[in-house]
Amino acid sequence: MKNLPLVRLGLGLAVFGLALTVYAGATAPEWKVPAWRARRKNPVPATAESIAAGKVVYTKNCFACHGALGKGDGPAARDLDVKPRDLSSPEVQKQSDGALFYMITEGRKPMPSFAQSLTETQRWQVVNFIRTLAAKPDKK
C-alpha cells in the first residue's frame, strides 16, 4: 500500500500519454454545414477547363495540406495537430457541392477561409477538381 501513490501516478501518466497519442493523430470533427448552404447548386459546369482551373487553384492553395491526390498527406500536414481530411474518401465525396463550397469559403482551424483570397468562381472550380479525386474502385 506504500506504493499506491506511485501506481496512481504511473496510471495517470499512461492515460495522459495515450491521450496525447490519440490527439496527435486526430482527424477533424464532423463539419456541420447549414442545410440551406449544402443545397446550393454549383453554377460552374464541370468542364475540362473548369477542372483544370480548379487544379491550378488547388495546387496553389490546398496542396500543402491535402496533397496531390487529396489524401491529407501534403508536406505541411505533418505539422498540424488535426490531420487534413482525405478529399478522395467516400465521406467527403458524398458531400454536396454546396457543402464543399461552404467549407472552402468559411474554413475552420487549421484550414483558413478562402472567402477573401479566392473568387466565388475559383472556389466552385476547386469543388469541380475535388470531384476528380474520388477514390477509384480496385480493379481485380
Short mmCIF file of C-alpha atoms in Angstrom, two decimals:
data_model
loop_
_atom_site.label_atom_id
_atom_site.label_comp_id
_atom_site.label_asym_id
_atom_site.label_seq_id
_atom_site.Cartn_x
_atom_site.Cartn_y
_atom_site.Cartn_z
CA MET A 1 0.00 0.00 0.00
CA LYS A 2 3.03 2.30 0.39
CA ASN A 3 3.40 2.34 -3.40
CA LEU A 4 -0.22 3.29 -4.13
CA PRO A 5 0.62 6.97 -4.89
CA LEU A 6 3.32 5.83 -7.34
CA VAL A 7 0.90 3.39 -9.01
CA ARG A 8 -1.67 6.18 -9.36
CA LEU A 9 0.98 8.49 -10.79
CA GLY A 10 2.07 5.81 -13.27
CA LEU A 11 -1.51 5.16 -14.37
CA GLY A 12 -2.14 8.89 -14.71
CA LEU A 13 0.94 9.33 -16.88
CA ALA A 14 -0.04 6.35 -19.02
CA VAL A 15 -3.52 7.78 -19.61
CA PHE A 16 -2.03 11.19 -20.40
CA GLY A 17 0.41 9.64 -22.88
CA LEU A 18 -2.39 7.70 -24.56
CA ALA A 19 -4.46 10.88 -24.83
CA LEU A 20 -1.55 12.70 -26.48
CA THR A 21 -1.06 9.85 -28.93
CA VAL A 22 -4.74 9.86 -29.87
CA TYR A 23 -4.83 13.65 -30.16
CA ALA A 24 -1.68 13.79 -32.30
CA GLY A 25 -3.37 11.63 -34.93
CA ALA A 26 -6.75 13.26 -34.56
CA THR A 27 -8.88 14.00 -37.56
CA ALA A 28 -11.20 16.95 -37.79
CA PRO A 29 -14.57 16.50 -36.10
CA GLU A 30 -17.75 16.37 -38.16
CA TRP A 31 -18.36 19.62 -40.02
CA LYS A 32 -21.92 20.88 -39.64
CA VAL A 33 -22.94 22.70 -42.81
CA PRO A 34 -26.24 24.62 -42.69
CA ALA A 35 -28.77 22.73 -44.84
CA TRP A 36 -29.56 25.73 -46.99
CA ARG A 37 -25.84 26.09 -47.79
CA ALA A 38 -25.48 22.38 -48.57
CA ARG A 39 -28.36 22.64 -51.07
CA ARG A 40 -26.63 25.35 -53.07
CA LYS A 41 -26.02 24.25 -56.66
CA ASN A 42 -22.68 24.64 -58.41
CA PRO A 43 -23.12 27.28 -61.14
CA VAL A 44 -19.79 26.33 -62.77
CA PRO A 45 -20.14 23.34 -65.10
CA ALA A 46 -17.56 20.58 -64.51
CA THR A 47 -15.88 21.01 -67.89
CA ALA A 48 -12.28 20.10 -68.65
CA GLU A 49 -11.47 23.82 -68.49
CA SER A 50 -13.07 24.45 -65.08
CA ILE A 51 -11.49 21.31 -63.62
CA ALA A 52 -8.06 22.37 -64.95
CA ALA A 53 -8.56 25.85 -63.48
CA GLY A 54 -9.62 24.27 -60.17
CA LYS A 55 -6.48 22.13 -60.17
CA VAL A 56 -4.31 25.25 -60.54
CA VAL A 57 -6.07 26.93 -57.60
CA TYR A 58 -5.96 23.69 -55.55
CA THR A 59 -2.24 23.25 -56.20
CA LYS A 60 -1.51 26.79 -55.04
CA ASN A 61 -3.83 26.85 -52.00
CA CYS A 62 -4.67 23.29 -50.91
CA PHE A 63 -1.81 21.01 -51.93
CA ALA A 64 0.42 21.85 -48.93
CA CYS A 65 -2.01 20.20 -46.52
CA HIS A 66 -4.22 17.93 -48.63
CA GLY A 67 -1.51 16.63 -51.00
CA ALA A 68 -1.51 15.99 -54.74
CA LEU A 69 -4.20 13.31 -54.58
CA GLY A 70 -6.19 14.91 -51.75
CA LYS A 71 -5.24 12.23 -49.21
CA GLY A 72 -4.44 14.73 -46.45
CA ASP A 73 -0.75 13.92 -46.78
CA GLY A 74 0.69 17.17 -48.10
CA PRO A 75 4.10 18.38 -46.87
CA ALA A 76 2.55 20.74 -44.29
CA ALA A 77 0.11 18.12 -42.92
CA ARG A 78 2.64 16.58 -40.54
CA ASP A 79 2.93 19.89 -38.67
CA LEU A 80 -0.80 20.14 -37.98
CA ASP A 81 -2.46 18.94 -34.78
CA VAL A 82 -5.52 17.87 -36.78
CA LYS A 83 -4.93 15.75 -39.87
CA PRO A 84 -6.47 17.23 -43.03
CA ARG A 85 -9.39 15.30 -44.45
CA ASP A 86 -8.87 12.80 -47.24
CA LEU A 87 -10.72 14.55 -50.06
CA SER A 88 -10.86 11.32 -52.07
CA SER A 89 -12.74 9.47 -49.32
CA PRO A 90 -16.38 8.45 -49.70
CA GLU A 91 -17.23 10.62 -46.66
CA VAL A 92 -16.03 13.76 -48.42
CA GLN A 93 -17.19 12.77 -51.89
CA LYS A 94 -20.76 12.20 -50.66
CA GLN A 95 -20.92 15.84 -49.55
CA SER A 96 -22.90 18.10 -51.87
CA ASP A 97 -21.13 20.68 -54.00
CA GLY A 98 -22.76 23.34 -51.84
CA ALA A 99 -21.34 21.78 -48.67
CA LEU A 100 -17.82 21.62 -50.12
CA PHE A 101 -18.12 25.22 -51.35
CA TYR A 102 -19.23 26.29 -47.85
CA MET A 103 -16.24 24.55 -46.23
CA ILE A 104 -13.78 26.15 -48.66
CA THR A 105 -15.42 29.54 -48.19
CA GLU A 106 -15.73 29.52 -44.39
CA GLY A 107 -12.71 27.44 -43.37
CA ARG A 108 -12.21 26.05 -39.90
CA LYS A 109 -8.94 25.85 -37.99
CA PRO A 110 -6.46 24.85 -39.08
CA MET A 111 -7.92 25.40 -42.58
CA PRO A 112 -8.25 29.08 -43.45
CA SER A 113 -11.27 30.72 -45.02
CA PHE A 114 -10.85 31.35 -48.73
CA ALA A 115 -13.75 33.82 -48.94
CA GLN A 116 -11.43 36.78 -49.45
CA SER A 117 -8.47 35.19 -51.23
CA LEU A 118 -10.36 33.25 -53.92
CA THR A 119 -13.19 34.42 -56.13
CA GLU A 120 -16.51 32.62 -55.97
CA THR A 121 -15.81 31.08 -59.39
CA GLN A 122 -12.41 29.83 -58.23
CA ARG A 123 -13.97 28.15 -55.19
CA TRP A 124 -16.54 26.39 -57.40
CA GLN A 125 -13.73 25.31 -59.73
CA VAL A 126 -11.91 23.78 -56.76
CA VAL A 127 -15.09 21.85 -55.94
CA ASN A 128 -15.10 20.54 -59.51
CA PHE A 129 -11.46 19.49 -59.15
CA ILE A 130 -12.09 17.80 -55.79
CA ARG A 131 -14.66 15.59 -57.52
CA THR A 132 -11.85 14.17 -59.70
CA LEU A 133 -10.05 12.97 -56.57
CA ALA A 134 -12.71 10.37 -55.75
CA ALA A 135 -11.19 7.03 -54.84
CA LYS A 136 -11.18 4.69 -57.80
CA PRO A 137 -12.57 1.17 -57.26
CA ASP A 138 -9.97 -1.58 -57.14
CA LYS A 139 -9.57 -3.50 -60.36
CA LYS A 140 -9.48 -7.23 -59.82
#
